[in-house]
Amino acid sequence: PYKNAWFKRLRAAEPPLVDVAAFPVQAKSGQLQTPPADARIPTLSEMRFEPADNASLGITPGMTGGRERLADFAQRIDGYKDRRDFPAVKGVSYLSVHLRFGTVSVRDCARLALGFDEGQPHAGPGGHSQKSFESSEGKQGWLNELIWRDFYFAILHHFPHAATGPFKPEYEALVTDQDAERLAAWQEGRTGYPLVDAAMRQLNTTGYMHNRLRMVTASFFAKHLLLDWRLGEAYFARKLIDFDQSANNGGWQWAASTGCDAQPYFRIFNPISQSEKFDAEGKFIRRYVPELAKVPARYIHAPWTLPPLEAKSFGLVIGHDYPAPIVDHATQRAEALRRYAAAAKNKP
């Protein structure tokens, strides 16, 4: 419903381009104003950030970096839908950090997804933009993500209680565990589930996590470890260089089934089948979990199933070189379903 309403607004007034680089001014109350003489950019510490080496993060900052990333993605966008879920391939836009800091324009992004070339005049309702949008599944898929971003902005604006608690009030009664050891194992990437661990190590190393893996790790946190989703949300907030409160909150509540999502609470990602489907050869896992570098693909998603003698031939002892699973998928899934069903009975 939100997406349909979004499109009605779009077709009435398609996103124009504004060359902000030509105007060293600020927008205030709809008017352009020259900044005061003593205006300055706040320091990193004032914004509660710490310095980092941009080169090591692989980021070119500023509008220059944003435009470079957008131009690069423009060459790949038509394959977005087919490649976006595979963390070992270059399938996503990598524009999230630029959108978060405003160093790329979301209007530029939307126009790319709608099929506009830079500088192309606007098309009227039902014109070129609609035709181009419908002709590319990749563009359509990416535009959907931009709409999700707007949606989560709207949720926090209209339902501010979601910033600190469940969007669905019945899940205030959801029973969660307090387990410092499980929390630390998840944070440090040593849960014994390779895809989860690789994702968490990617986050800790780079400040970024692939979107598919954000869903997998958050679901694992809430429905396997049975911890309060707000603890996971807070950890992502500390670590993500593209952290945005509305997107982070919306994503976590979606994964924890406490948010504004039509899917019932019994959607629980299986970390093994997710790994087999989206990192079949284990390329992403091997990059961030080098302990498993020599493990054959048929075992890398569940290395505890590797026969001990064969594992030892690869220099791997489960429980020593790499942890055994800290929870059992089937057991935790059943317990999660029980707890969510009990909480759902409190629906107003």
Protein backbone atom coordinates (compact mmCIF):
# COMPACT_ATOMS: atom_id res chain seq x y z
CA PRO A 1 0.00 0.00 0.00
CA TYR A 2 2.77 2.45 0.82
CA LYS A 3 4.54 1.69 -2.46
CA ASN A 4 1.35 2.28 -4.43
CA ALA A 5 0.84 5.65 -2.72
CA TRP A 6 4.52 6.48 -3.34
CA PHE A 7 4.08 5.87 -7.08
CA LYS A 8 0.99 8.06 -7.26
CA ARG A 9 3.04 10.94 -5.86
CA LEU A 10 5.95 10.17 -8.18
CA ARG A 11 3.90 10.15 -11.36
CA ALA A 12 2.34 13.47 -10.43
CA ALA A 13 5.75 15.13 -9.92
CA GLU A 14 8.81 13.15 -11.01
CA PRO A 15 12.01 13.80 -9.06
CA PRO A 16 13.80 16.85 -10.49
CA LEU A 17 17.54 17.34 -10.26
CA VAL A 18 19.03 20.23 -8.29
CA ASP A 19 22.71 21.06 -8.80
CA VAL A 20 23.57 21.79 -5.19
CA ALA A 21 27.29 22.05 -5.97
CA ALA A 22 26.67 25.40 -7.64
CA PHE A 23 25.12 26.92 -4.51
CA PRO A 24 27.23 27.23 -1.32
CA VAL A 25 24.11 27.92 0.72
CA GLN A 26 21.76 26.27 3.17
CA ALA A 27 18.07 25.53 2.79
CA LYS A 28 15.92 26.83 5.64
CA SER A 29 12.14 27.13 5.68
CA GLY A 30 12.11 26.68 1.92
CA GLN A 31 14.51 29.59 1.36
CA LEU A 32 18.17 29.47 0.30
CA GLN A 33 20.38 31.31 2.76
CA THR A 34 24.09 32.06 2.90
CA PRO A 35 25.74 30.35 5.91
CA PRO A 36 26.88 32.62 8.76
CA ALA A 37 30.51 33.68 8.70
CA ASP A 38 31.38 31.55 11.74
CA ALA A 39 29.74 28.38 10.34
CA ARG A 40 31.91 25.29 10.45
CA ILE A 41 31.65 21.57 9.92
CA PRO A 42 31.41 19.79 13.29
CA THR A 43 34.28 17.54 14.27
CA LEU A 44 34.07 13.75 14.17
CA SER A 45 34.10 13.56 17.97
CA GLU A 46 31.24 16.07 18.18
CA MET A 47 29.24 13.77 15.90
CA ARG A 48 30.28 10.77 18.07
CA PHE A 49 32.43 9.18 15.38
CA GLU A 50 36.01 7.96 15.49
CA PRO A 51 38.63 8.55 12.76
CA ALA A 52 39.20 5.77 10.23
CA ASP A 53 41.40 5.13 7.23
CA ASN A 54 39.16 5.68 4.21
CA ALA A 55 41.48 3.66 2.00
CA SER A 56 41.27 0.60 4.24
CA LEU A 57 37.47 0.83 4.18
CA GLY A 58 37.48 1.09 0.39
CA ILE A 59 35.53 4.34 0.44
CA THR A 60 36.06 7.56 -1.48
CA PRO A 61 34.20 10.08 0.69
CA GLY A 62 32.21 13.14 -0.31
CA MET A 63 30.09 13.84 -3.38
CA THR A 64 32.96 12.73 -5.62
CA GLY A 65 32.86 9.29 -4.07
CA GLY A 66 29.09 9.17 -4.21
CA ARG A 67 29.00 10.00 -7.90
CA GLU A 68 31.72 7.43 -8.64
CA ARG A 69 29.73 4.73 -6.86
CA LEU A 70 26.51 5.71 -8.61
CA ALA A 71 28.22 5.68 -12.03
CA ASP A 72 29.71 2.26 -11.29
CA PHE A 73 26.36 0.87 -10.22
CA ALA A 74 24.67 2.30 -13.31
CA GLN A 75 26.71 -0.21 -15.34
CA ARG A 76 25.45 -3.11 -13.20
CA ILE A 77 21.93 -2.13 -12.19
CA ASP A 78 20.12 -4.31 -14.72
CA GLY A 79 21.59 -7.38 -13.02
CA TYR A 80 20.71 -6.18 -9.54
CA LYS A 81 17.73 -8.45 -8.95
CA ASP A 82 19.66 -11.59 -9.94
CA ARG A 83 22.86 -10.75 -8.04
CA ARG A 84 21.80 -8.75 -5.01
CA ASP A 85 21.50 -11.69 -2.58
CA PHE A 86 24.96 -13.18 -3.11
CA PRO A 87 27.56 -11.61 -0.80
CA ALA A 88 30.56 -13.03 -2.68
CA VAL A 89 29.70 -11.15 -5.89
CA LYS A 90 29.49 -7.45 -6.70
CA GLY A 91 25.73 -7.29 -6.93
CA VAL A 92 24.53 -4.45 -4.72
CA SER A 93 25.03 -0.70 -5.15
CA TYR A 94 27.33 -0.03 -2.15
CA LEU A 95 25.70 3.40 -1.99
CA SER A 96 24.22 3.06 1.50
CA VAL A 97 26.98 5.02 3.24
CA HIS A 98 26.61 7.86 0.73
CA LEU A 99 22.85 7.91 1.14
CA ARG A 100 23.30 7.93 4.90
CA PHE A 101 25.59 10.98 4.83
CA GLY A 102 23.87 12.75 1.95
CA THR A 103 26.87 12.60 -0.38
CA VAL A 104 24.70 11.15 -3.11
CA SER A 105 21.21 12.39 -3.93
CA VAL A 106 18.34 9.97 -3.48
CA ARG A 107 16.71 11.82 -6.41
CA ASP A 108 19.68 10.88 -8.60
CA CYS A 109 19.28 7.30 -7.43
CA ALA A 110 15.55 7.27 -8.15
CA ARG A 111 16.06 8.76 -11.59
CA LEU A 112 18.63 6.07 -12.40
CA ALA A 113 16.15 3.40 -11.30
CA LEU A 114 13.44 5.01 -13.40
CA GLY A 115 15.60 4.97 -16.50
CA PHE A 116 16.57 8.64 -16.75
CA ASP A 117 19.98 9.58 -18.07
CA GLU A 118 21.77 12.48 -16.42
CA GLY A 119 20.39 15.78 -17.69
CA GLN A 120 17.49 14.14 -19.51
CA PRO A 121 14.32 16.25 -19.42
CA HIS A 122 11.43 15.11 -17.28
CA ALA A 123 8.81 12.80 -18.70
CA GLY A 124 5.14 13.27 -17.97
CA PRO A 125 2.94 10.78 -16.14
CA GLY A 126 2.87 7.48 -18.01
CA GLY A 127 5.79 8.61 -20.17
CA HIS A 128 9.40 7.50 -20.56
CA SER A 129 10.11 6.90 -16.89
CA GLN A 130 7.27 4.44 -16.44
CA LYS A 131 8.18 2.51 -19.58
CA SER A 132 11.87 2.26 -18.62
CA PHE A 133 11.03 1.24 -15.09
CA GLU A 134 8.86 -1.61 -16.25
CA SER A 135 11.45 -2.82 -18.76
CA SER A 136 14.17 -3.62 -16.25
CA GLU A 137 13.71 -5.98 -13.31
CA GLY A 138 17.03 -4.82 -11.90
CA LYS A 139 15.96 -1.18 -11.88
CA GLN A 140 12.59 -2.11 -10.43
CA GLY A 141 14.19 -4.15 -7.68
CA TRP A 142 16.52 -1.34 -6.68
CA LEU A 143 13.77 1.26 -6.75
CA ASN A 144 11.82 -0.98 -4.37
CA GLU A 145 14.73 -0.72 -1.93
CA LEU A 146 14.69 3.08 -2.17
CA ILE A 147 10.97 2.97 -1.42
CA TRP A 148 11.61 0.74 1.61
CA ARG A 149 14.02 3.42 2.81
CA ASP A 150 11.31 6.08 2.56
CA PHE A 151 8.84 3.71 4.21
CA TYR A 152 11.00 3.26 7.29
CA PHE A 153 11.47 7.03 7.53
CA ALA A 154 7.69 7.35 7.54
CA ILE A 155 7.25 4.65 10.18
CA LEU A 156 9.47 6.39 12.74
CA HIS A 157 7.87 9.73 11.95
CA HIS A 158 4.29 8.53 12.41
CA PHE A 159 4.93 5.83 15.03
CA PRO A 160 7.81 7.12 17.19
CA HIS A 161 7.22 4.40 19.79
CA ALA A 162 8.91 2.00 17.33
CA ALA A 163 12.25 3.69 18.02
CA THR A 164 12.47 2.08 21.46
CA GLY A 165 9.98 -0.79 21.43
CA PRO A 166 8.01 -3.14 19.21
CA PHE A 167 5.87 -1.59 16.50
CA LYS A 168 3.29 -4.29 17.36
CA PRO A 169 2.49 -3.79 21.05
CA GLU A 170 1.68 -7.44 21.72
CA TYR A 171 5.37 -8.27 21.43
CA GLU A 172 6.19 -6.25 24.52
CA ALA A 173 5.25 -9.53 26.20
CA LEU A 174 7.73 -11.58 24.15
CA VAL A 175 10.01 -13.52 26.49
CA THR A 176 13.71 -13.14 25.63
CA ASP A 177 16.84 -14.53 27.24
CA GLN A 178 19.66 -12.66 28.92
CA ASP A 179 22.76 -14.56 27.91
CA ALA A 180 25.99 -12.58 27.82
CA GLU A 181 27.96 -15.49 26.37
CA ARG A 182 25.64 -15.93 23.41
CA LEU A 183 25.57 -12.19 22.82
CA ALA A 184 29.38 -12.01 22.78
CA ALA A 185 29.66 -15.06 20.49
CA TRP A 186 27.29 -13.42 17.99
CA GLN A 187 29.07 -10.07 18.17
CA GLU A 188 32.49 -11.64 17.65
CA GLY A 189 31.51 -14.07 14.89
CA ARG A 190 31.98 -17.34 16.74
CA THR A 191 28.51 -18.88 16.82
CA GLY A 192 29.60 -22.00 14.93
CA TYR A 193 27.35 -21.12 11.98
CA PRO A 194 29.80 -20.06 9.25
CA LEU A 195 27.62 -17.63 7.28
CA VAL A 196 26.53 -15.84 10.46
CA ASP A 197 30.12 -15.66 11.67
CA ALA A 198 31.45 -14.45 8.32
CA ALA A 199 28.81 -11.72 8.24
CA MET A 200 29.61 -10.52 11.75
CA ARG A 201 33.33 -10.49 11.00
CA GLN A 202 32.66 -8.49 7.84
CA LEU A 203 30.82 -5.96 9.99
CA ASN A 204 33.54 -5.80 12.62
CA THR A 205 36.30 -5.52 10.01
CA THR A 206 34.79 -3.13 7.49
CA GLY A 207 31.84 -1.39 9.15
CA TYR A 208 29.60 -2.80 6.43
CA MET A 209 27.42 -5.88 6.08
CA HIS A 210 25.75 -7.21 2.95
CA ASN A 211 21.97 -6.71 3.02
CA ARG A 212 21.03 -10.40 2.77
CA LEU A 213 23.35 -11.11 5.67
CA ARG A 214 21.80 -8.37 7.80
CA MET A 215 18.53 -10.30 7.58
CA VAL A 216 20.21 -13.65 8.31
CA THR A 217 22.21 -12.42 11.31
CA ALA A 218 19.28 -10.49 12.79
CA SER A 219 16.92 -13.44 12.43
CA PHE A 220 19.53 -15.71 14.01
CA PHE A 221 19.93 -13.26 16.90
CA ALA A 222 16.21 -12.95 17.63
CA LYS A 223 14.93 -16.43 16.79
CA HIS A 224 17.88 -18.73 17.45
CA LEU A 225 19.68 -16.98 20.28
CA LEU A 226 16.33 -15.71 21.60
CA LEU A 227 17.84 -12.40 22.66
CA ASP A 228 16.12 -9.01 22.73
CA TRP A 229 16.32 -7.60 19.20
CA ARG A 230 17.12 -4.15 20.63
CA LEU A 231 20.54 -5.41 21.74
CA GLY A 232 21.36 -6.47 18.19
CA GLU A 233 19.99 -3.23 16.79
CA ALA A 234 22.25 -1.28 19.17
CA TYR A 235 25.32 -3.29 18.11
CA PHE A 236 24.66 -2.57 14.44
CA ALA A 237 24.21 1.10 15.33
CA ARG A 238 27.69 1.16 16.86
CA LYS A 239 29.39 -0.71 14.03
CA LEU A 240 27.72 0.23 10.73
CA ILE A 241 29.31 3.08 8.80
CA ASP A 242 26.02 3.43 6.91
CA PHE A 243 23.95 3.43 10.11
CA ASP A 244 20.58 5.07 9.70
CA GLN A 245 18.20 4.83 12.64
CA SER A 246 15.02 4.28 10.67
CA ALA A 247 16.50 1.65 8.33
CA ASN A 248 18.30 -0.14 11.15
CA ASN A 249 15.24 -0.16 13.37
CA GLY A 250 12.94 -1.20 10.54
CA GLY A 251 15.23 -4.00 9.44
CA TRP A 252 15.65 -5.38 12.93
CA GLN A 253 11.94 -5.27 13.70
CA TRP A 254 11.25 -6.96 10.35
CA ALA A 255 13.69 -9.76 11.21
CA ALA A 256 12.34 -10.09 14.75
CA SER A 257 8.71 -10.06 13.50
CA THR A 258 7.85 -7.23 15.89
CA GLY A 259 7.56 -4.60 13.15
CA CYS A 260 5.06 -3.50 10.53
CA ASP A 261 5.33 -6.65 8.43
CA ALA A 262 2.47 -8.68 6.99
CA GLN A 263 4.50 -11.91 7.23
CA PRO A 264 3.66 -13.91 10.39
CA TYR A 265 6.22 -14.52 13.10
CA PHE A 266 6.97 -18.07 11.91
CA ARG A 267 9.38 -16.84 9.22
CA ILE A 268 12.68 -18.09 10.65
CA PHE A 269 15.75 -18.19 8.44
CA ASN A 270 17.66 -21.46 8.54
CA PRO A 271 21.31 -20.31 8.65
CA ILE A 272 22.50 -23.47 6.93
CA SER A 273 20.08 -23.38 3.99
CA GLN A 274 20.65 -19.63 3.61
CA SER A 275 24.37 -20.35 3.40
CA GLU A 276 23.92 -23.14 0.86
CA LYS A 277 21.66 -20.97 -1.29
CA PHE A 278 23.53 -17.67 -1.26
CA ASP A 279 27.17 -18.71 -0.77
CA ALA A 280 27.10 -22.17 -2.31
CA GLU A 281 30.86 -22.49 -2.86
CA GLY A 282 31.68 -20.81 0.45
CA LYS A 283 33.66 -17.99 -1.17
CA PHE A 284 32.35 -15.35 1.22
CA ILE A 285 32.74 -17.62 4.23
CA ARG A 286 36.37 -18.41 3.37
CA ARG A 287 37.19 -14.72 3.05
CA TYR A 288 36.07 -13.83 6.56
CA VAL A 289 36.44 -17.18 8.36
CA PRO A 290 39.92 -18.30 7.29
CA GLU A 291 39.81 -21.23 9.72
CA LEU A 292 37.50 -22.89 7.20
CA ALA A 293 39.51 -21.98 4.09
CA LYS A 294 40.40 -25.59 3.26
CA VAL A 295 37.04 -27.16 4.06
CA PRO A 296 35.27 -28.60 0.97
CA ALA A 297 32.16 -26.76 -0.19
CA ARG A 298 29.89 -29.68 0.73
CA TYR A 299 30.85 -29.28 4.41
CA ILE A 300 31.58 -25.58 4.75
CA HIS A 301 28.00 -24.61 5.60
CA ALA A 302 27.88 -27.07 8.51
CA PRO A 303 31.51 -27.94 9.30
CA TRP A 304 30.58 -29.94 12.41
CA THR A 305 29.28 -32.64 10.04
CA LEU A 306 32.79 -33.16 8.67
CA PRO A 307 34.21 -36.52 9.87
CA PRO A 308 36.85 -35.81 12.56
CA LEU A 309 39.72 -37.52 10.75
CA GLU A 310 38.92 -35.70 7.51
CA ALA A 311 38.58 -32.43 9.38
CA LYS A 312 41.98 -32.96 10.98
CA SER A 313 43.51 -33.43 7.54
CA PHE A 314 42.37 -29.87 6.78
CA GLY A 315 43.91 -28.60 10.00
CA LEU A 316 40.51 -28.22 11.63
CA VAL A 317 39.28 -29.43 14.99
CA ILE A 318 35.70 -28.39 15.71
CA GLY A 319 35.49 -26.86 19.16
CA HIS A 320 39.14 -25.85 19.03
CA ASP A 321 40.00 -24.22 15.69
CA TYR A 322 36.40 -23.29 14.98
CA PRO A 323 33.50 -23.43 17.45
CA ALA A 324 30.76 -26.01 17.46
CA PRO A 325 27.27 -24.52 17.00
CA ILE A 326 26.23 -22.70 20.16
CA VAL A 327 22.57 -23.61 19.58
CA ASP A 328 20.64 -26.25 17.66
CA HIS A 329 18.53 -24.89 14.81
CA ALA A 330 15.53 -27.21 15.25
CA THR A 331 15.40 -26.80 19.02
CA GLN A 332 15.62 -23.02 18.92
CA ARG A 333 13.12 -22.73 16.08
CA ALA A 334 10.55 -24.68 18.07
CA GLU A 335 11.16 -22.56 21.17
CA ALA A 336 10.94 -19.32 19.19
CA LEU A 337 7.60 -20.37 17.71
CA ARG A 338 6.29 -21.20 21.18
CA ARG A 339 7.35 -17.84 22.61
CA TYR A 340 6.01 -15.80 19.71
CA ALA A 341 2.69 -17.63 19.75
CA ALA A 342 2.33 -16.92 23.46
CA ALA A 343 3.11 -13.21 22.94
CA ALA A 344 0.78 -12.92 19.93
CA LYS A 345 -2.17 -13.80 22.17
CA ASN A 346 -1.77 -10.35 23.74
CA LYS A 347 -2.72 -8.59 20.51
CA PRO A 348 -5.08 -5.69 21.35
